[in-house]
XYZ file of C-alpha atoms in Angstrom:
694
model
C -147.779 -15.265 107.894
C -151.326 -15.911 106.668
C -151.753 -17.214 103.148
C -152.976 -14.773 100.500
C -155.191 -17.240 98.627
C -157.235 -20.112 100.113
C -155.956 -23.549 99.119
C -158.962 -24.280 96.899
C -157.932 -21.286 94.754
C -154.334 -22.437 94.197
C -153.368 -23.928 90.825
C -149.996 -25.590 90.200
C -149.831 -25.717 86.421
C -147.242 -26.455 83.751
C -147.136 -25.861 80.007
C -145.792 -28.746 77.914
C -145.448 -29.200 74.158
C -143.244 -30.087 71.212
C -140.433 -27.631 70.496
C -141.572 -24.412 68.774
C -145.276 -24.935 69.544
C -145.347 -21.578 71.346
C -145.074 -22.455 75.059
C -142.881 -19.520 76.046
C -144.837 -17.066 73.879
C -148.040 -18.231 75.556
C -146.420 -17.898 78.997
C -145.323 -14.331 78.210
C -148.952 -13.415 77.383
C -150.146 -15.023 80.601
C -147.678 -12.923 82.603
C -148.797 -9.776 80.788
C -152.549 -10.329 81.143
C -152.244 -11.289 84.828
C -150.229 -8.132 85.534
C -147.088 -10.085 86.513
C -145.046 -8.261 83.861
C -145.663 -4.983 82.058
C -144.276 -5.902 78.673
C -144.524 -8.875 76.368
C -141.129 -10.423 75.766
C -140.690 -12.222 72.450
C -138.712 -15.423 71.943
C -137.410 -14.437 68.507
C -135.699 -11.278 69.797
C -134.300 -12.924 72.956
C -136.440 -10.827 75.328
C -138.719 -13.516 76.794
C -138.931 -13.268 80.587
C -138.984 -17.030 81.124
C -136.080 -17.745 78.740
C -133.540 -15.985 80.952
C -130.432 -18.058 80.207
C -128.020 -16.622 77.638
C -128.066 -19.963 75.813
C -131.884 -19.837 75.586
C -131.887 -16.283 74.245
C -129.254 -17.072 71.614
C -130.963 -20.233 70.351
C -134.596 -19.167 70.765
C -135.489 -22.348 72.673
C -136.304 -23.220 76.280
C -133.570 -25.236 77.988
C -134.519 -25.194 81.658
C -137.975 -25.118 83.218
C -138.754 -21.698 84.708
C -141.272 -21.106 87.508
C -143.362 -18.038 88.233
C -146.457 -17.063 90.222
C -149.332 -14.906 88.999
C -152.949 -14.099 89.873
C -156.100 -14.493 87.785
C -159.700 -14.047 88.905
C -158.788 -14.435 92.574
C -156.691 -17.575 91.951
C -152.977 -18.037 92.611
C -151.409 -19.741 89.591
C -147.958 -21.259 90.111
C -146.796 -21.719 86.532
C -143.872 -23.725 85.126
C -142.769 -23.274 81.502
C -141.028 -26.485 80.378
C -138.674 -27.184 77.433
C -139.882 -28.909 74.279
C -136.564 -30.319 73.075
C -136.081 -34.037 73.747
C -132.564 -33.462 75.160
C -134.117 -31.579 78.099
C -137.026 -33.909 78.775
C -135.782 -34.272 82.376
C -137.110 -30.759 83.006
C -140.596 -31.909 81.971
C -140.291 -35.091 84.035
C -139.464 -33.394 87.325
C -141.969 -30.599 86.765
C -144.825 -33.037 86.145
C -143.925 -34.853 89.351
C -144.980 -31.822 91.430
C -147.741 -30.270 89.276
C -151.481 -30.671 89.781
C -152.504 -29.862 86.212
C -151.013 -29.338 82.763
C -151.720 -27.275 79.658
C -150.834 -29.342 76.585
C -149.953 -26.924 73.757
C -150.343 -28.011 70.132
C -149.477 -26.211 66.908
C -152.594 -25.742 64.753
C -150.544 -26.735 61.680
C -148.187 -29.393 63.087
C -150.782 -31.045 65.344
C -149.533 -33.892 67.522
C -145.766 -33.842 66.981
C -143.216 -36.386 68.277
C -142.318 -34.636 71.531
C -146.028 -33.975 72.130
C -146.446 -37.737 72.494
C -143.460 -37.990 74.847
C -144.645 -35.294 77.258
C -148.217 -36.626 77.087
C -146.980 -40.059 78.191
C -145.030 -38.394 81.015
C -148.213 -36.640 82.187
C -150.070 -39.964 82.096
C -147.276 -41.561 84.146
C -147.879 -39.050 86.948
C -151.675 -39.069 86.459
C -151.834 -35.288 85.910
C -155.153 -33.831 84.612
C -154.766 -31.962 81.303
C -156.395 -29.296 79.194
C -155.322 -28.599 75.601
C -154.655 -25.337 73.786
C -154.358 -25.352 69.993
C -151.981 -22.455 69.293
C -150.997 -20.614 66.075
C -154.552 -20.530 64.677
C -153.452 -17.529 62.574
C -150.969 -19.584 60.502
C -151.687 -20.752 56.966
C -152.799 -24.378 57.092
C -154.250 -24.167 60.614
C -156.815 -26.918 61.234
C -158.422 -26.888 64.685
C -160.695 -29.891 64.247
C -157.878 -31.821 62.585
C -155.730 -31.305 65.691
C -158.618 -32.362 67.966
C -158.952 -35.564 65.933
C -155.172 -36.153 66.103
C -155.231 -35.766 69.908
C -157.954 -38.404 70.056
C -156.314 -40.830 67.601
C -152.615 -40.474 68.428
C -152.762 -39.765 72.158
C -155.886 -41.744 73.009
C -157.371 -38.748 74.833
C -161.062 -37.871 74.893
C -160.491 -34.377 73.458
C -163.629 -32.232 73.728
C -163.687 -28.664 72.321
C -165.017 -26.046 74.740
C -164.369 -23.233 72.235
C -164.423 -23.094 68.431
C -162.358 -20.813 66.161
C -164.032 -18.110 64.114
C -162.027 -18.417 60.926
C -158.644 -20.063 60.513
C -155.278 -18.934 59.146
C -155.306 -15.313 57.991
C -159.096 -15.210 58.624
C -158.815 -16.101 62.324
C -160.795 -13.360 64.096
C -161.946 -14.787 67.405
C -163.559 -17.750 69.126
C -166.982 -19.124 70.021
C -167.209 -19.885 73.757
C -169.483 -22.956 73.874
C -169.970 -22.804 77.661
C -171.065 -19.154 77.714
C -172.618 -19.340 74.207
C -171.031 -16.074 73.034
C -168.685 -14.978 70.249
C -165.427 -13.363 71.402
C -163.542 -10.914 69.166
C -160.117 -9.433 69.960
C -159.014 -5.903 69.097
C -155.732 -5.692 67.180
C -154.323 -2.491 68.633
C -154.065 -3.100 72.392
C -152.087 -6.351 72.628
C -155.276 -8.323 73.209
C -156.042 -6.830 76.624
C -159.619 -5.990 75.597
C -162.086 -8.123 73.714
C -165.724 -7.964 72.725
C -168.333 -10.571 73.597
C -171.246 -10.606 71.165
C -174.342 -12.804 70.810
C -173.998 -15.628 68.302
C -175.246 -14.871 64.825
C -177.482 -17.383 63.037
C -174.479 -18.595 61.079
C -172.427 -19.099 64.256
C -175.369 -20.813 65.998
C -175.551 -23.361 63.182
C -171.766 -23.823 63.428
C -171.674 -24.180 67.214
C -174.868 -26.132 67.954
C -173.548 -29.640 67.064
C -170.421 -29.060 69.135
C -172.426 -27.741 72.083
C -174.500 -30.949 72.023
C -171.261 -32.944 71.767
C -169.850 -31.133 74.824
C -173.003 -31.697 76.894
C -173.113 -35.374 75.890
C -169.533 -35.922 77.015
C -169.787 -34.173 80.394
C -173.281 -35.494 81.165
C -171.688 -38.923 81.607
C -170.193 -37.781 84.956
C -173.304 -36.048 86.313
C -176.542 -38.024 86.485
C -178.715 -34.948 87.061
C -177.174 -33.220 84.065
C -177.784 -36.339 81.981
C -181.453 -36.389 83.004
C -181.813 -32.723 82.042
C -180.088 -33.352 78.734
C -182.274 -36.353 77.869
C -185.385 -34.363 78.845
C -184.106 -31.484 76.654
C -184.388 -29.127 79.613
C -182.296 -25.956 80.057
C -178.786 -26.514 81.383
C -177.145 -23.648 83.255
C -173.643 -22.456 82.463
C -172.490 -23.209 86.027
C -173.718 -26.811 85.722
C -171.752 -27.410 82.515
C -168.671 -25.793 84.008
C -168.858 -27.968 87.146
C -169.345 -31.117 85.063
C -166.355 -30.265 82.810
C -164.226 -29.721 85.923
C -165.240 -33.059 87.420
C -164.669 -34.947 84.156
C -161.238 -33.330 83.703
C -160.136 -34.326 87.201
C -161.214 -37.929 86.550
C -159.358 -38.014 83.188
C -162.614 -38.676 81.342
C -162.185 -35.687 79.000
C -159.522 -33.182 77.961
C -161.102 -29.759 77.311
C -159.651 -28.191 74.137
C -159.306 -24.428 73.585
C -157.683 -22.507 70.759
C -156.101 -19.166 69.913
C -152.970 -17.443 68.736
C -150.592 -16.457 71.524
C -148.380 -14.444 69.154
C -151.419 -12.464 67.915
C -152.738 -12.117 71.512
C -155.950 -14.068 70.965
C -157.508 -16.700 73.196
C -155.050 -16.589 76.120
C -157.537 -15.070 78.584
C -159.967 -17.921 77.883
C -157.104 -20.343 78.556
C -156.524 -18.679 81.950
C -160.250 -18.988 82.672
C -160.011 -22.700 81.883
C -157.058 -23.105 84.270
C -159.100 -21.557 87.073
C -162.355 -23.353 86.161
C -161.226 -26.848 85.156
C -157.790 -27.740 86.528
C -157.608 -29.034 90.110
C -156.459 -27.383 93.303
C -154.364 -29.472 95.745
C -157.603 -30.213 97.623
C -159.162 -31.852 94.544
C -156.460 -34.521 94.299
C -155.825 -37.591 96.494
C -153.490 -37.096 99.483
C -149.802 -37.527 98.715
C -148.551 -40.975 99.707
C -145.148 -42.081 100.926
C -143.486 -44.386 103.431
C -142.381 -43.917 106.995
C -138.782 -44.806 107.824
C -139.860 -48.389 108.622
C -141.384 -48.756 105.143
C -145.052 -48.576 106.158
C -147.220 -46.593 103.682
C -148.603 -43.305 105.028
C -150.400 -40.279 103.555
C -150.310 -36.532 104.027
C -153.389 -34.345 103.512
C -152.819 -30.789 102.183
C -153.278 -28.656 105.328
C -151.248 -25.676 106.489
C -151.357 -26.921 110.086
C -150.527 -30.508 109.095
C -147.214 -32.305 109.387
C -144.624 -31.055 106.907
C -144.027 -33.039 103.704
C -142.215 -31.391 100.782
C -140.337 -32.676 97.734
C -137.162 -31.139 96.300
C -137.598 -31.394 92.532
C -134.922 -29.089 91.108
C -131.497 -27.740 92.036
C -130.060 -24.505 90.595
C -126.730 -22.831 91.286
C -127.237 -19.059 91.545
C -124.162 -16.843 91.488
C -125.669 -14.444 94.054
C -127.419 -16.659 96.625
C -125.692 -19.998 96.035
C -127.554 -23.308 95.850
C -131.299 -22.917 95.272
C -133.532 -25.928 95.982
C -136.967 -25.801 94.304
C -139.583 -27.507 96.492
C -143.268 -28.360 96.365
C -144.943 -28.345 99.768
C -147.625 -31.054 99.965
C -148.650 -30.582 103.593
C -147.711 -28.381 106.518
C -145.846 -25.073 106.282
C -142.152 -24.609 105.463
C -140.815 -21.633 107.425
C -137.538 -19.742 107.022
C -135.054 -20.255 109.855
C -136.491 -23.584 111.020
C -134.926 -27.050 111.020
C -136.298 -29.869 108.861
C -135.384 -33.512 108.335
C -134.129 -34.631 104.939
C -135.577 -38.133 105.309
C -134.034 -39.366 102.040
C -130.536 -38.621 103.371
C -131.281 -38.994 107.078
C -129.889 -35.509 107.785
C -131.185 -32.579 109.825
C -130.909 -29.326 107.890
C -131.688 -25.672 108.477
C -133.912 -23.741 106.116
C -132.189 -20.434 105.359
C -134.115 -18.051 103.157
C -137.289 -18.800 101.173
C -138.117 -17.338 97.775
C -141.046 -17.203 95.428
C -139.473 -17.448 91.973
C -140.158 -15.394 88.863
C -137.896 -17.020 86.254
C -134.404 -16.139 87.580
C -135.603 -13.380 89.922
C -136.330 -14.062 93.593
C -138.971 -12.566 95.842
C -138.135 -13.275 99.490
C -140.975 -14.643 101.635
C -141.332 -15.884 105.217
C -142.930 -19.258 104.528
C -144.323 -21.633 101.926
C -147.795 -22.942 102.680
C -149.291 -26.284 101.755
C -149.799 -26.605 97.990
C -147.235 -23.930 97.074
C -144.002 -24.039 95.052
C -140.905 -22.025 95.921
C -137.143 -22.138 96.407
C -135.002 -22.653 99.520
C -131.468 -21.520 100.339
C -129.416 -23.347 102.945
C -130.076 -27.025 102.200
C -126.500 -27.893 101.247
C -126.958 -31.688 101.319
C -130.293 -31.833 99.491
C -130.485 -33.102 95.900
C -133.267 -33.631 93.365
C -135.862 -36.118 94.622
C -135.182 -35.710 98.360
C -138.028 -35.420 100.863
C -138.144 -32.666 103.496
C -140.347 -33.309 106.523
C -140.755 -32.610 110.229
C -138.430 -34.514 112.554
C -141.138 -35.975 114.770
C -143.150 -37.503 111.868
C -140.782 -38.601 109.085
C -142.078 -39.511 105.635
C -140.223 -40.454 102.454
C -142.047 -39.460 99.252
C -141.574 -41.340 96.007
C -138.439 -40.105 94.237
C -138.245 -39.114 90.565
C -137.036 -41.578 87.920
C -134.708 -40.173 85.275
C -133.552 -41.718 81.983
C -129.938 -42.800 81.611
C -127.615 -40.627 79.471
C -126.791 -41.896 75.962
C -124.026 -39.613 74.610
C -120.562 -39.063 76.100
C -117.808 -36.547 75.412
C -114.290 -36.353 76.857
C -113.515 -32.902 78.301
C -110.265 -31.483 79.547
C -108.567 -28.158 80.169
C -105.670 -26.590 78.356
C -103.723 -26.110 81.597
C -103.481 -28.135 84.785
C -104.268 -25.037 86.845
C -107.841 -25.022 85.470
C -108.613 -28.623 86.429
C -109.927 -27.750 89.892
C -112.253 -25.137 88.354
C -113.429 -27.737 85.816
C -114.221 -30.313 88.505
C -116.007 -27.727 90.651
C -118.133 -26.598 87.711
C -118.975 -30.176 86.698
C -120.032 -31.070 90.253
C -122.414 -28.091 90.398
C -123.878 -28.846 86.958
C -124.352 -32.515 87.861
C -126.236 -31.452 91.014
C -128.612 -29.415 88.860
C -129.226 -32.049 86.175
C -129.740 -35.722 87.125
C -129.358 -36.794 83.458
C -125.880 -35.246 83.299
C -123.280 -37.709 84.579
C -119.565 -37.103 85.162
C -117.071 -39.973 85.309
C -113.280 -39.942 85.556
C -111.051 -42.440 83.748
C -108.122 -42.655 86.180
C -105.850 -44.516 83.774
C -106.400 -42.149 80.829
C -106.754 -39.067 83.074
C -109.875 -38.219 81.074
C -113.031 -36.609 82.421
C -116.034 -37.976 80.534
C -119.383 -36.175 80.578
C -122.563 -37.949 79.502
C -125.969 -36.512 78.603
C -129.169 -36.960 76.647
C -127.919 -35.671 73.278
C -125.490 -33.482 71.394
C -127.374 -30.259 72.180
C -127.506 -31.170 75.871
C -123.718 -31.546 76.038
C -123.196 -28.463 73.872
C -125.135 -26.399 76.429
C -123.163 -27.932 79.321
C -119.827 -27.052 77.687
C -121.058 -23.535 76.909
C -122.062 -23.026 80.543
C -118.644 -24.263 81.718
C -116.995 -21.628 79.560
C -119.332 -18.734 80.419
C -120.466 -19.281 84.000
C -117.414 -21.026 85.416
C -114.834 -19.446 83.081
C -113.134 -22.757 82.299
C -111.444 -23.048 78.853
C -112.758 -26.528 78.025
C -111.375 -28.712 75.239
C -113.767 -31.437 73.984
C -113.010 -34.769 72.413
C -115.322 -36.481 69.913
C -118.671 -37.780 71.217
C -118.652 -41.356 72.463
C -121.553 -43.758 72.472
C -122.458 -45.422 75.766
C -122.032 -49.026 74.617
C -122.685 -51.950 76.962
C -121.441 -55.559 77.082
C -123.324 -58.739 77.880
C -123.201 -62.502 77.211
C -125.564 -64.812 75.343
C -124.856 -68.263 76.835
C -124.371 -69.608 80.363
C -120.876 -70.709 81.425
C -119.498 -72.528 84.514
C -115.938 -71.704 85.652
C -113.747 -73.354 88.300
C -111.063 -70.804 89.257
C -108.228 -70.968 91.784
C -106.011 -68.107 92.828
C -102.649 -68.894 94.457
C -99.808 -66.558 95.267
C -96.801 -67.318 97.473
C -94.573 -64.427 98.583
C -92.410 -65.982 101.320
C -94.666 -65.355 104.289
C -98.424 -65.755 104.268
C -99.618 -66.447 100.750
C -102.911 -65.770 98.987
C -105.400 -68.531 98.265
C -108.984 -68.534 96.993
C -111.084 -71.033 95.059
C -114.468 -70.243 93.481
C -116.835 -72.128 91.195
C -119.263 -69.745 89.502
C -121.932 -69.863 86.846
C -122.438 -66.735 84.720
C -125.659 -66.596 82.686
C -127.513 -63.959 80.661
C -130.583 -62.094 81.911
C -133.367 -60.485 79.916
C -132.623 -56.960 78.619
C -132.946 -54.282 81.287
C -132.666 -56.630 84.310
C -129.192 -55.414 85.318
C -127.099 -57.614 87.643
C -128.003 -60.400 90.039
C -125.683 -62.239 92.447
C -126.808 -65.518 94.082
C -124.896 -67.421 96.765
C -125.477 -71.201 96.681
C -122.403 -72.286 98.679
C -123.279 -75.059 101.123
C -121.463 -76.355 104.174
C -119.204 -73.354 104.667
C -116.728 -74.348 101.943
C -116.227 -70.625 101.479
C -116.469 -68.796 104.821
C -119.436 -66.466 104.977
C -117.277 -63.359 105.485
C -115.582 -63.900 102.094
C -118.801 -64.107 100.017
C -119.247 -60.284 99.717
C -115.630 -60.007 98.543
C -116.381 -62.305 95.590
C -119.350 -60.126 94.629
C -117.292 -56.928 94.950
C -114.597 -58.323 92.677
C -117.197 -59.225 90.044
C -118.890 -55.805 90.243
C -115.534 -54.039 89.824
C -114.828 -56.018 86.644
C -118.346 -55.355 85.313
C -117.836 -51.607 85.712
C -114.556 -51.720 83.761
C -115.796 -54.087 81.063
C -114.203 -57.310 79.880
C -114.340 -57.539 76.113
C -114.366 -53.961 74.856
C -113.948 -51.871 77.996
C -117.641 -50.957 78.379
C -119.844 -51.707 81.426
C -121.365 -55.202 81.599
C -125.145 -55.457 82.031
C -127.894 -58.071 82.244
C -125.989 -60.991 83.789
C -126.615 -63.291 86.731
C -123.671 -64.732 88.692
C -124.287 -67.803 90.830
C -121.550 -68.717 93.318
C -121.861 -72.521 93.333
C -118.954 -73.695 95.485
C -115.285 -73.239 96.282
C -112.736 -73.726 99.014
C -110.469 -71.759 101.318
C -107.230 -72.056 103.264
C -107.095 -71.487 107.005
C -104.013 -69.256 106.779
C -103.673 -67.951 103.221
C -107.283 -67.037 102.402
C -108.389 -63.395 102.720
C -111.010 -60.999 101.443
C -108.530 -59.652 98.890
C -107.773 -63.137 97.589
C -111.447 -63.956 97.070
C -112.058 -60.573 95.480
C -109.268 -61.220 92.950
C -110.450 -64.806 92.389
C -114.053 -63.667 91.772
C -112.844 -61.104 89.246
C -110.658 -63.686 87.432
C -113.507 -66.211 87.291
C -115.926 -63.643 85.901
C -113.482 -62.529 83.195
C -112.951 -66.076 81.968
C -116.640 -66.932 82.084
C -117.590 -63.777 80.248
C -115.185 -64.378 77.352
C -116.448 -67.973 77.002
C -120.104 -66.904 77.108
C -120.252 -65.582 73.525
C -120.048 -61.906 74.486
C -121.887 -59.306 72.471
C -121.820 -55.527 72.364
C -125.010 -53.530 72.939
C -125.617 -50.083 71.479
C -128.279 -47.449 72.205
C -130.902 -47.330 69.452
C -132.829 -44.099 68.954
C -136.372 -43.584 67.721
C -136.432 -40.941 64.977
C -139.379 -38.882 63.790
C -138.386 -37.000 60.649
C -140.745 -34.425 59.137
C -139.841 -33.779 55.508
C -141.344 -32.614 52.208
C -142.605 -35.625 50.256
C -140.056 -35.320 47.440
C -137.170 -35.860 49.918
C -138.682 -38.813 51.801
C -137.113 -41.484 49.555
C -133.604 -40.053 49.827
C -133.879 -39.792 53.620
C -135.086 -43.396 53.885
C -132.141 -44.585 51.777
C -129.708 -42.578 53.888
C -131.054 -44.135 57.098
C -130.735 -47.652 55.686
C -127.071 -46.878 55.026
C -126.721 -46.077 58.729
C -128.170 -49.448 59.757
C -131.507 -47.756 60.383
C -134.921 -49.459 60.106
C -137.935 -47.654 58.677
C -141.019 -48.274 60.834
C -143.521 -46.345 58.763
C -144.412 -43.183 56.935
C -147.562 -41.107 57.215
C -148.735 -37.789 55.766
C -148.960 -34.665 57.902
C -150.399 -31.746 55.981
C -148.163 -31.215 52.964
C -145.286 -33.171 54.516
C -144.400 -36.756 55.345
C -143.441 -38.027 58.786
C -140.873 -40.808 58.643
C -140.625 -43.018 61.747
C -137.448 -45.063 62.121
C -135.016 -46.718 64.518
C -131.291 -46.091 64.109
C -128.132 -46.719 66.190
C -126.978 -43.607 67.985
C -123.378 -44.088 66.881
C -124.395 -43.382 63.275
C -126.376 -40.228 64.052
C -123.697 -37.784 65.175
C -123.902 -34.717 62.961
C -127.184 -35.920 61.449
C -128.808 -32.505 61.934
C -126.421 -30.886 59.446
C -126.622 -33.862 57.077
C -130.424 -33.752 57.019
C -130.458 -30.018 56.398
C -128.028 -30.411 53.489
C -130.129 -33.198 51.947
C -133.357 -31.174 52.083
C -132.162 -27.574 51.705
C -133.068 -26.991 55.329
C -136.722 -28.036 54.869
C -136.689 -31.155 57.068
C -136.388 -31.521 60.811
C -136.231 -34.418 63.215
C -136.450 -35.406 66.844
C -134.920 -38.444 68.450
C -135.237 -40.173 71.779
C -133.706 -43.252 73.353
C -135.686 -46.401 72.549
C -133.651 -49.388 73.829
C -130.306 -51.186 73.716
C -129.787 -53.725 70.907
C -126.959 -56.086 69.933
C -124.354 -54.727 67.523
C -123.686 -56.917 64.444
C -120.552 -58.967 65.113
C -118.485 -57.463 62.268
C -119.286 -53.932 63.484
C -118.649 -54.908 67.105
C -115.179 -56.237 66.230
C -114.275 -52.891 64.656
C -115.570 -50.969 67.702
C -113.529 -53.220 70.012
C -110.371 -52.706 67.915
C -110.793 -48.919 67.956
C -111.360 -48.886 71.705
C -108.284 -51.040 72.355
C -106.094 -48.845 70.121
C -107.263 -45.824 72.113
C -106.456 -47.410 75.480
C -103.107 -49.000 74.482
């Protein structure tokens, strides 16, 4: 099947922003103006096409990234609408991994908000070119140039306006297109489908001229001929400016900034023009790199007749078709009914059906060409981050890194007969979401689910009840504490057991010492002369790892330690792998308790936006929760309080903050790092945990 659009006219684009900046509203307008849908769904009435989950419609927020495909000016735009809530930042992470360009959405009143910074850093991590759209220009307090300045100061981006607003707030009437040098006005009565382009008046010329010079100055830096024309004050054609903006955007030298009001249907068509004109096609970016099975670096160029290389970036369980694997094809063509190699798993798999997605609706197709995004049915063993390739030329693409979960809740069912349904549902949800982790406490017969925040787990539990029809009972949230030591300790441990026949004997001398935060676990074997036979060394390490997973002091996993096996001895008859495994575990327990153990807790970074008269009370409340105030800065008529606070003291903080401020304050939080718990607090946590397990 021949491709509909040439590769240079394909755009893989995502929309990212802080929560409630208007991403989904903007996406709905894009679908309407491109003819992909024939009505504009609204978020506030639960009718948005891209917010298809019941949980999204009830809460008015985006929870899962939704993909669609539309057409604009002869370009194929594969669009992904991502969530803005920090609990679902994994959706942004995996979307950015496969996108070629991004629209950063900013509220004209709120400007650069906390989650805006997070998603911007994620885009920088994957080196994705960006354009900016300042939304909600019709709101009271809108300040376009203030937002442009905030993007420059807070995000370090070279934000360059390519349009200017005509009026702001209630007076917002249209925009000045600096590239085309025209004024654009939108009619109120036809949902923004028609607009008028008029020559600039003298007043608008005076308003736009300095910004036009600013635009030409910025883009002339990437085009020597354009710079010569500019310095000679010669005429510069529209096509030349457009080409220079495109080149500068691809090289991350500038971020073009547009503006409008998606809710009032103004400025979205110009945003679509910018996607087509300035964001890259797969051909404009460097070839995708990976490794062959031997570890040698190799590249794949985007060509339909090239060797297949595709990345699975999302897994969804669909009640009608089963397991859907979202893939981005970087080179070659993925065809239905063919066999591919999952090089990450080393398994040969058959591609069943292929779909082009429109939110939760599927459009069956025969193949996915290079540069396209779609969904596959039939890849039962494929998970997020796996590489699909041809069998005769394997390649393994770089996988996706995901943050570790920070909040845990115990879940169970009211009857034993529902336990199988619960486990089945949890397995499917864990396949979909790499930041959702399920563990089973065999001794307590508890199933513990862990996620990125309270809302994240609330959505998981709601889906278990609705989609899998499991009557789930939840315990209180638990914090994912960790244990470590602060001083190095040497231990000489012997294990003897005589049972009448062959006994058990093992002798190990180990040193346990702390590592820097975040370094995990390191095991070093320094045994000389075969005092411990080589085949028993792995058993010592396994015994230590098993104890680390269970915890020693408080029952939480041990992190950031190095264990050095210095020496030991064995018995010709009584020594065994089991004996050395038990001996290693005993030695580690003793060493750990003598190494001044300490408890680590997850500390969250808070950004609280509040009216000024409530800022003092909020700061005092945080100090009472062992929080630390990092700073406070004005934002319009409000104050933004930045602080660090232990997660264990923040459960239910949403309701508490609303009560303190009559619902006028809001906050976002994200994991910052693990820090030591004060000893007096740690002792109380240990006592509570032991009472629970006794």
